[in-house]
Amino acid sequence: MTAILDIELVRTFHAVARIGKFSAAAEQLHKSPAAVSVHIQRLEAVAGGRLLNRDNQSVSLTALGRRLLLSTTELLSTHDRVLADLHGTHLAGRITLGVPDEYAVHVIRDILPTFAAAWPNVVLELKTAPSYALRDLVQRGKLQAAVIAQPKGQPSAQVLVLTTPVWVGPTHTAVASMDPLPLAVHAAQCPYRQAMIESLKHSGRRLRVVLESPSNQAIKACVEAGLAISLIDRAMVTDNMQILDGLPVIPEHEIVFVRSSSSHDDEAVNLLAQAMQQHFRL
């Protein structure tokens, strides 16, 4: 009998791969950890091998798992788009969405076009600002939803992906040995700015701010030009940067989808949350 890919198993696999933990993925999918494990086992039987390496702390993809993740991303998108075409084009509404500058390109280019095509009568209005400013706007009901970065483990948030902050400097300049340490910092109300300054002060390092900007591109340019060091997601390190050792270790952060209390029964926002869950990548 020909093997069949069950779309629910694939969706569970994507959640585990994206979040990196069975328990967190189970919570996000509203399933028990045991049910998630069974889904992965059934999918591994279809795939013909182990998809995940597991330990007590987290999971990582095997070579077969990476292949399956890449080859099924478009499958999930197509599946959801077909269902929307069949059943959902009547949905209308308006969503005010906040996105930090560092993730805006990914959200606008890779996620929102598919969502807008599936739900053409839902109007999207976007705002970029630092994460904590967006969180405040959501809590005050000025935005319906936002994608934000925050330290790992805070309550009342839908985790999209975990991320590891790393210190970066230019590839050929020993900026990190300077005293005081030159920094390119994000705007106020950014969790990375807070983590940078607090960790350096706690370690006794002197610092001076070379650049303060809400623009992720400006931060990167300052680092690549050899003017300063900064803190960014590991996945965003460019070829003109190097990851720096010898500086305070910053704990994992998470990228989350937060929503206002008034939007929890909003079908359009629910669908956008699903789209973010399925397609957010770093």
PDB file of N, CA, C and O in Angstrom, residues 141-201:
ATOM      1  N   GLY A 141      -4.923  47.965  23.620  1.00  0.00           N
ATOM      2  CA  GLY A 141      -5.951  47.831  22.600  1.00  0.00           C
ATOM      3  C   GLY A 141      -5.740  48.713  21.391  1.00  0.00           C
ATOM      4  O   GLY A 141      -6.634  48.840  20.544  1.00  0.00           O
ATOM      5  N   LYS A 142      -4.543  49.311  21.253  1.00  0.00           N
ATOM      6  CA  LYS A 142      -4.247  50.148  20.094  1.00  0.00           C
ATOM      7  C   LYS A 142      -3.846  49.314  18.878  1.00  0.00           C
ATOM      8  O   LYS A 142      -3.914  49.783  17.748  1.00  0.00           O
ATOM      9  N   LEU A 143      -3.378  48.096  19.115  1.00  0.00           N
ATOM     10  CA  LEU A 143      -3.113  47.111  18.074  1.00  0.00           C
ATOM     11  C   LEU A 143      -3.843  45.835  18.442  1.00  0.00           C
ATOM     12  O   LEU A 143      -3.959  45.496  19.621  1.00  0.00           O
ATOM     13  N   GLN A 144      -4.313  45.113  17.423  1.00  0.00           N
ATOM     14  CA  GLN A 144      -4.968  43.835  17.704  1.00  0.00           C
ATOM     15  C   GLN A 144      -3.965  42.728  17.982  1.00  0.00           C
ATOM     16  O   GLN A 144      -4.244  41.802  18.738  1.00  0.00           O
ATOM     17  N   ALA A 145      -2.811  42.805  17.336  1.00  0.00           N
ATOM     18  CA  ALA A 145      -1.827  41.738  17.485  1.00  0.00           C
ATOM     19  C   ALA A 145      -0.447  42.267  17.144  1.00  0.00           C
ATOM     20  O   ALA A 145      -0.298  43.315  16.512  1.00  0.00           O
ATOM     21  N   ALA A 146       0.583  41.529  17.583  1.00  0.00           N
ATOM     22  CA  ALA A 146       1.957  41.907  17.255  1.00  0.00           C
ATOM     23  C   ALA A 146       2.863  40.690  17.347  1.00  0.00           C
ATOM     24  O   ALA A 146       2.601  39.751  18.110  1.00  0.00           O
ATOM     25  N   VAL A 147       3.908  40.715  16.566  1.00  0.00           N
ATOM     26  CA  VAL A 147       5.025  39.778  16.683  1.00  0.00           C
ATOM     27  C   VAL A 147       6.099  40.503  17.480  1.00  0.00           C
ATOM     28  O   VAL A 147       6.506  41.614  17.106  1.00  0.00           O
ATOM     29  N   ILE A 148       6.555  39.915  18.590  1.00  0.00           N
ATOM     30  CA  ILE A 148       7.565  40.585  19.406  1.00  0.00           C
ATOM     31  C   ILE A 148       8.616  39.585  19.869  1.00  0.00           C
ATOM     32  O   ILE A 148       8.381  38.370  19.894  1.00  0.00           O
ATOM     33  N   ALA A 149       9.779  40.115  20.236  1.00  0.00           N
ATOM     34  CA  ALA A 149      10.817  39.318  20.883  1.00  0.00           C
ATOM     35  C   ALA A 149      10.775  39.587  22.376  1.00  0.00           C
ATOM     36  O   ALA A 149      10.492  40.706  22.816  1.00  0.00           O
ATOM     37  N   GLN A 150      11.062  38.552  23.159  1.00  0.00           N
ATOM     38  CA  GLN A 150      11.080  38.708  24.612  1.00  0.00           C
ATOM     39  C   GLN A 150      11.925  37.590  25.220  1.00  0.00           C
ATOM     40  O   GLN A 150      12.178  36.571  24.559  1.00  0.00           O
ATOM     41  N   PRO A 151      12.408  37.763  26.462  1.00  0.00           N
ATOM     42  CA  PRO A 151      13.126  36.672  27.117  1.00  0.00           C
ATOM     43  C   PRO A 151      12.254  35.421  27.187  1.00  0.00           C
ATOM     44  O   PRO A 151      11.035  35.507  27.325  1.00  0.00           O
ATOM     45  N   LYS A 152      12.895  34.290  27.114  1.00  0.00           N
ATOM     46  CA  LYS A 152      12.187  33.013  27.060  1.00  0.00           C
ATOM     47  C   LYS A 152      11.394  32.763  28.337  1.00  0.00           C
ATOM     48  O   LYS A 152      11.838  33.079  29.432  1.00  0.00           O
ATOM     49  N   GLY A 153      10.170  32.203  28.168  1.00  0.00           N
ATOM     50  CA  GLY A 153       9.420  31.707  29.304  1.00  0.00           C
ATOM     51  C   GLY A 153       8.428  32.657  29.910  1.00  0.00           C
ATOM     52  O   GLY A 153       7.830  32.336  30.938  1.00  0.00           O
ATOM     53  N   GLN A 154       8.202  33.813  29.305  1.00  0.00           N
ATOM     54  CA  GLN A 154       7.197  34.711  29.855  1.00  0.00           C
ATOM     55  C   GLN A 154       5.802  34.206  29.507  1.00  0.00           C
ATOM     56  O   GLN A 154       5.592  33.588  28.463  1.00  0.00           O
ATOM     57  N   PRO A 155       4.811  34.449  30.359  1.00  0.00           N
ATOM     58  CA  PRO A 155       3.478  33.865  30.158  1.00  0.00           C
ATOM     59  C   PRO A 155       2.670  34.596  29.098  1.00  0.00           C
ATOM     60  O   PRO A 155       3.033  35.670  28.622  1.00  0.00           O
ATOM     61  N   SER A 156       1.531  33.983  28.757  1.00  0.00           N
ATOM     62  CA  SER A 156       0.501  34.606  27.920  1.00  0.00           C
ATOM     63  C   SER A 156       1.010  34.997  26.542  1.00  0.00           C
ATOM     64  O   SER A 156       0.766  36.100  26.068  1.00  0.00           O
ATOM     65  N   ALA A 157       1.713  34.092  25.903  1.00  0.00           N
ATOM     66  CA  ALA A 157       2.204  34.373  24.558  1.00  0.00           C
ATOM     67  C   ALA A 157       2.243  33.090  23.746  1.00  0.00           C
ATOM     68  O   ALA A 157       2.499  32.010  24.279  1.00  0.00           O
ATOM     69  N   GLN A 158       1.991  33.218  22.468  1.00  0.00           N
ATOM     70  CA  GLN A 158       2.036  32.101  21.539  1.00  0.00           C
ATOM     71  C   GLN A 158       3.413  32.076  20.895  1.00  0.00           C
ATOM     72  O   GLN A 158       3.769  32.941  20.104  1.00  0.00           O
ATOM     73  N   VAL A 159       4.232  31.099  21.248  1.00  0.00           N
ATOM     74  CA  VAL A 159       5.619  31.054  20.786  1.00  0.00           C
ATOM     75  C   VAL A 159       5.659  30.666  19.303  1.00  0.00           C
ATOM     76  O   VAL A 159       5.079  29.659  18.893  1.00  0.00           O
ATOM     77  N   LEU A 160       6.365  31.481  18.521  1.00  0.00           N
ATOM     78  CA  LEU A 160       6.557  31.180  17.102  1.00  0.00           C
ATOM     79  C   LEU A 160       7.870  30.452  16.868  1.00  0.00           C
ATOM     80  O   LEU A 160       7.919  29.500  16.091  1.00  0.00           O
ATOM     81  N   VAL A 161       8.922  30.888  17.531  1.00  0.00           N
ATOM     82  CA  VAL A 161      10.229  30.258  17.362  1.00  0.00           C
ATOM     83  C   VAL A 161      11.143  30.718  18.496  1.00  0.00           C
ATOM     84  O   VAL A 161      10.980  31.815  19.031  1.00  0.00           O
ATOM     85  N   LEU A 162      12.078  29.854  18.886  1.00  0.00           N
ATOM     86  CA  LEU A 162      13.100  30.230  19.850  1.00  0.00           C
ATOM     87  C   LEU A 162      14.316  30.765  19.106  1.00  0.00           C
ATOM     88  O   LEU A 162      14.601  30.346  17.984  1.00  0.00           O
ATOM     89  N   THR A 163      15.037  31.681  19.745  1.00  0.00           N
ATOM     90  CA  THR A 163      16.195  32.272  19.091  1.00  0.00           C
ATOM     91  C   THR A 163      17.315  32.467  20.094  1.00  0.00           C
ATOM     92  O   THR A 163      17.068  32.687  21.286  1.00  0.00           O
ATOM     93  N   THR A 164      18.539  32.368  19.617  1.00  0.00           N
ATOM     94  CA  THR A 164      19.717  32.525  20.463  1.00  0.00           C
ATOM     95  C   THR A 164      20.393  33.850  20.145  1.00  0.00           C
ATOM     96  O   THR A 164      20.920  34.033  19.048  1.00  0.00           O
ATOM     97  N   PRO A 165      20.394  34.802  21.078  1.00  0.00           N
ATOM     98  CA  PRO A 165      21.109  36.063  20.850  1.00  0.00           C
ATOM     99  C   PRO A 165      22.622  35.840  20.951  1.00  0.00           C
ATOM    100  O   PRO A 165      23.091  35.136  21.851  1.00  0.00           O
ATOM    101  N   VAL A 166      23.373  36.430  20.036  1.00  0.00           N
ATOM    102  CA  VAL A 166      24.834  36.324  20.064  1.00  0.00           C
ATOM    103  C   VAL A 166      25.442  37.706  19.894  1.00  0.00           C
ATOM    104  O   VAL A 166      24.885  38.584  19.230  1.00  0.00           O
ATOM    105  N   TRP A 167      26.607  37.890  20.506  1.00  0.00           N
ATOM    106  CA  TRP A 167      27.385  39.117  20.318  1.00  0.00           C
ATOM    107  C   TRP A 167      28.103  39.029  18.982  1.00  0.00           C
ATOM    108  O   TRP A 167      28.701  38.001  18.659  1.00  0.00           O
ATOM    109  N   VAL A 168      28.063  40.108  18.220  1.00  0.00           N
ATOM    110  CA  VAL A 168      28.727  40.115  16.913  1.00  0.00           C
ATOM    111  C   VAL A 168      29.587  41.358  16.763  1.00  0.00           C
ATOM    112  O   VAL A 168      29.298  42.434  17.307  1.00  0.00           O
ATOM    113  N   GLY A 169      30.675  41.185  16.012  1.00  0.00           N
ATOM    114  CA  GLY A 169      31.541  42.290  15.656  1.00  0.00           C
ATOM    115  C   GLY A 169      31.964  42.134  14.209  1.00  0.00           C
ATOM    116  O   GLY A 169      31.608  41.145  13.545  1.00  0.00           O
ATOM    117  N   PRO A 170      32.732  43.073  13.678  1.00  0.00           N
ATOM    118  CA  PRO A 170      33.198  42.964  12.296  1.00  0.00           C
ATOM    119  C   PRO A 170      34.205  41.832  12.147  1.00  0.00           C
ATOM    120  O   PRO A 170      34.836  41.416  13.132  1.00  0.00           O
ATOM    121  N   THR A 171      34.378  41.338  10.943  1.00  0.00           N
ATOM    122  CA  THR A 171      35.225  40.157  10.738  1.00  0.00           C
ATOM    123  C   THR A 171      36.709  40.438  10.926  1.00  0.00           C
ATOM    124  O   THR A 171      37.452  39.555  11.341  1.00  0.00           O
ATOM    125  N   HIS A 172      37.170  41.650  10.673  1.00  0.00           N
ATOM    126  CA  HIS A 172      38.618  41.881  10.658  1.00  0.00           C
ATOM    127  C   HIS A 172      39.090  42.965  11.613  1.00  0.00           C
ATOM    128  O   HIS A 172      40.216  43.438  11.505  1.00  0.00           O
ATOM    129  N   THR A 173      38.251  43.363  12.549  1.00  0.00           N
ATOM    130  CA  THR A 173      38.633  44.428  13.485  1.00  0.00           C
ATOM    131  C   THR A 173      38.383  43.972  14.918  1.00  0.00           C
ATOM    132  O   THR A 173      37.311  43.434  15.214  1.00  0.00           O
ATOM    133  N   ALA A 174      39.344  44.199  15.793  1.00  0.00           N
ATOM    134  CA  ALA A 174      39.241  43.737  17.184  1.00  0.00           C
ATOM    135  C   ALA A 174      38.487  44.763  18.033  1.00  0.00           C
ATOM    136  O   ALA A 174      38.996  45.276  19.036  1.00  0.00           O
ATOM    137  N   VAL A 175      37.245  45.039  17.648  1.00  0.00           N
ATOM    138  CA  VAL A 175      36.449  46.027  18.379  1.00  0.00           C
ATOM    139  C   VAL A 175      36.166  45.557  19.802  1.00  0.00           C
ATOM    140  O   VAL A 175      36.117  46.342  20.751  1.00  0.00           O
ATOM    141  N   ALA A 176      35.967  44.247  19.977  1.00  0.00           N
ATOM    142  CA  ALA A 176      35.555  43.718  21.279  1.00  0.00           C
ATOM    143  C   ALA A 176      36.621  43.889  22.354  1.00  0.00           C
ATOM    144  O   ALA A 176      36.331  43.765  23.542  1.00  0.00           O
ATOM    145  N   SER A 177      37.871  44.176  21.962  1.00  0.00           N
ATOM    146  CA  SER A 177      38.934  44.356  22.955  1.00  0.00           C
ATOM    147  C   SER A 177      39.058  45.799  23.422  1.00  0.00           C
ATOM    148  O   SER A 177      39.864  46.099  24.312  1.00  0.00           O
ATOM    149  N   MET A 178      38.299  46.696  22.841  1.00  0.00           N
ATOM    150  CA  MET A 178      38.392  48.116  23.193  1.00  0.00           C
ATOM    151  C   MET A 178      37.792  48.378  24.571  1.00  0.00           C
ATOM    152  O   MET A 178      36.919  47.657  25.036  1.00  0.00           O
ATOM    153  N   ASP A 179      38.284  49.411  25.211  1.00  0.00           N
ATOM    154  CA  ASP A 179      37.766  49.817  26.520  1.00  0.00           C
ATOM    155  C   ASP A 179      37.682  51.348  26.533  1.00  0.00           C
ATOM    156  O   ASP A 179      38.703  52.032  26.388  1.00  0.00           O
ATOM    157  N   PRO A 180      36.473  51.903  26.677  1.00  0.00           N
ATOM    158  CA  PRO A 180      35.189  51.202  26.836  1.00  0.00           C
ATOM    159  C   PRO A 180      34.736  50.513  25.557  1.00  0.00           C
ATOM    160  O   PRO A 180      35.186  50.850  24.466  1.00  0.00           O
ATOM    161  N   LEU A 181      33.829  49.565  25.720  1.00  0.00           N
ATOM    162  CA  LEU A 181      33.339  48.751  24.616  1.00  0.00           C
ATOM    163  C   LEU A 181      32.351  49.558  23.767  1.00  0.00           C
ATOM    164  O   LEU A 181      31.359  50.056  24.286  1.00  0.00           O
ATOM    165  N   PRO A 182      32.603  49.715  22.451  1.00  0.00           N
ATOM    166  CA  PRO A 182      31.680  50.484  21.607  1.00  0.00           C
ATOM    167  C   PRO A 182      30.466  49.639  21.206  1.00  0.00           C
ATOM    168  O   PRO A 182      30.612  48.519  20.720  1.00  0.00           O
ATOM    169  N   LEU A 183      29.277  50.177  21.409  1.00  0.00           N
ATOM    170  CA  LEU A 183      28.054  49.428  21.163  1.00  0.00           C
ATOM    171  C   LEU A 183      27.184  50.099  20.114  1.00  0.00           C
ATOM    172  O   LEU A 183      27.075  51.329  20.063  1.00  0.00           O
ATOM    173  N   ALA A 184      26.546  49.273  19.313  1.00  0.00           N
ATOM    174  CA  ALA A 184      25.422  49.703  18.478  1.00  0.00           C
ATOM    175  C   ALA A 184      24.184  49.105  19.126  1.00  0.00           C
ATOM    176  O   ALA A 184      24.026  47.878  19.164  1.00  0.00           O
ATOM    177  N   VAL A 185      23.313  49.957  19.674  1.00  0.00           N
ATOM    178  CA  VAL A 185      22.191  49.467  20.459  1.00  0.00           C
ATOM    179  C   VAL A 185      20.876  49.773  19.763  1.00  0.00           C
ATOM    180  O   VAL A 185      20.753  50.753  19.017  1.00  0.00           O
ATOM    181  N   HIS A 186      19.919  48.913  20.005  1.00  0.00           N
ATOM    182  CA  HIS A 186      18.580  49.110  19.490  1.00  0.00           C
ATOM    183  C   HIS A 186      17.876  50.210  20.285  1.00  0.00           C
ATOM    184  O   HIS A 186      18.335  50.632  21.345  1.00  0.00           O
ATOM    185  N   ALA A 187      16.761  50.669  19.765  1.00  0.00           N
ATOM    186  CA  ALA A 187      16.011  51.740  20.420  1.00  0.00           C
ATOM    187  C   ALA A 187      15.486  51.281  21.779  1.00  0.00           C
ATOM    188  O   ALA A 187      15.412  50.079  22.068  1.00  0.00           O
ATOM    189  N   ALA A 188      15.131  52.238  22.595  1.00  0.00           N
ATOM    190  CA  ALA A 188      14.521  51.916  23.882  1.00  0.00           C
ATOM    191  C   ALA A 188      13.308  51.027  23.668  1.00  0.00           C
ATOM    192  O   ALA A 188      12.662  51.071  22.617  1.00  0.00           O
ATOM    193  N   GLN A 189      13.015  50.202  24.649  1.00  0.00           N
ATOM    194  CA  GLN A 189      11.897  49.249  24.627  1.00  0.00           C
ATOM    195  C   GLN A 189      12.180  48.040  23.738  1.00  0.00           C
ATOM    196  O   GLN A 189      11.263  47.336  23.341  1.00  0.00           O
ATOM    197  N   CYS A 190      13.471  47.797  23.469  1.00  0.00           N
ATOM    198  CA  CYS A 190      13.878  46.569  22.780  1.00  0.00           C
ATOM    199  C   CYS A 190      14.522  45.632  23.793  1.00  0.00           C
ATOM    200  O   CYS A 190      15.398  46.062  24.555  1.00  0.00           O
ATOM    201  N   PRO A 191      14.133  44.357  23.844  1.00  0.00           N
ATOM    202  CA  PRO A 191      14.697  43.450  24.848  1.00  0.00           C
ATOM    203  C   PRO A 191      16.198  43.226  24.682  1.00  0.00           C
ATOM    204  O   PRO A 191      16.900  43.011  25.674  1.00  0.00           O
ATOM    205  N   TYR A 192      16.711  43.283  23.436  1.00  0.00           N
ATOM    206  CA  TYR A 192      18.138  43.070  23.239  1.00  0.00           C
ATOM    207  C   TYR A 192      18.953  44.244  23.780  1.00  0.00           C
ATOM    208  O   TYR A 192      20.051  44.052  24.297  1.00  0.00           O
ATOM    209  N   ARG A 193      18.451  45.449  23.622  1.00  0.00           N
ATOM    210  CA  ARG A 193      19.140  46.610  24.195  1.00  0.00           C
ATOM    211  C   ARG A 193      19.267  46.433  25.706  1.00  0.00           C
ATOM    212  O   ARG A 193      20.348  46.631  26.285  1.00  0.00           O
ATOM    213  N   GLN A 194      18.170  46.040  26.351  1.00  0.00           N
ATOM    214  CA  GLN A 194      18.173  45.844  27.798  1.00  0.00           C
ATOM    215  C   GLN A 194      19.162  44.761  28.201  1.00  0.00           C
ATOM    216  O   GLN A 194      19.939  44.915  29.147  1.00  0.00           O
ATOM    217  N   ALA A 195      19.155  43.644  27.451  1.00  0.00           N
ATOM    218  CA  ALA A 195      20.048  42.527  27.773  1.00  0.00           C
ATOM    219  C   ALA A 195      21.510  42.928  27.598  1.00  0.00           C
ATOM    220  O   ALA A 195      22.370  42.562  28.408  1.00  0.00           O
ATOM    221  N   MET A 196      21.811  43.684  26.550  1.00  0.00           N
ATOM    222  CA  MET A 196      23.189  44.116  26.296  1.00  0.00           C
ATOM    223  C   MET A 196      23.725  44.957  27.443  1.00  0.00           C
ATOM    224  O   MET A 196      24.774  44.661  28.033  1.00  0.00           O
ATOM    225  N   ILE A 197      23.012  46.012  27.754  1.00  0.00           N
ATOM    226  CA  ILE A 197      23.517  46.985  28.731  1.00  0.00           C
ATOM    227  C   ILE A 197      23.572  46.387  30.128  1.00  0.00           C
ATOM    228  O   ILE A 197      24.565  46.548  30.855  1.00  0.00           O
ATOM    229  N   GLU A 198      22.526  45.673  30.529  1.00  0.00           N
ATOM    230  CA  GLU A 198      22.504  45.106  31.877  1.00  0.00           C
ATOM    231  C   GLU A 198      23.600  44.051  32.063  1.00  0.00           C
ATOM    232  O   GLU A 198      24.261  44.001  33.106  1.00  0.00           O
ATOM    233  N   SER A 199      23.793  43.190  31.055  1.00  0.00           N
ATOM    234  CA  SER A 199      24.791  42.120  31.196  1.00  0.00           C
ATOM    235  C   SER A 199      26.205  42.682  31.232  1.00  0.00           C
ATOM    236  O   SER A 199      27.058  42.195  31.986  1.00  0.00           O
ATOM    237  N   LEU A 200      26.485  43.708  30.433  1.00  0.00           N
ATOM    238  CA  LEU A 200      27.824  44.299  30.436  1.00  0.00           C
ATOM    239  C   LEU A 200      28.106  45.025  31.744  1.00  0.00           C
ATOM    240  O   LEU A 200      29.204  44.926  32.310  1.00  0.00           O
ATOM    241  N   LYS A 201      27.126  45.784  32.239  1.00  0.00           N
ATOM    242  CA  LYS A 201      27.315  46.480  33.515  1.00  0.00           C
ATOM    243  C   LYS A 201      27.523  45.478  34.645  1.00  0.00           C
ATOM    244  O   LYS A 201      28.358  45.683  35.532  1.00  0.00           O
TER     245      LYS A 201
END
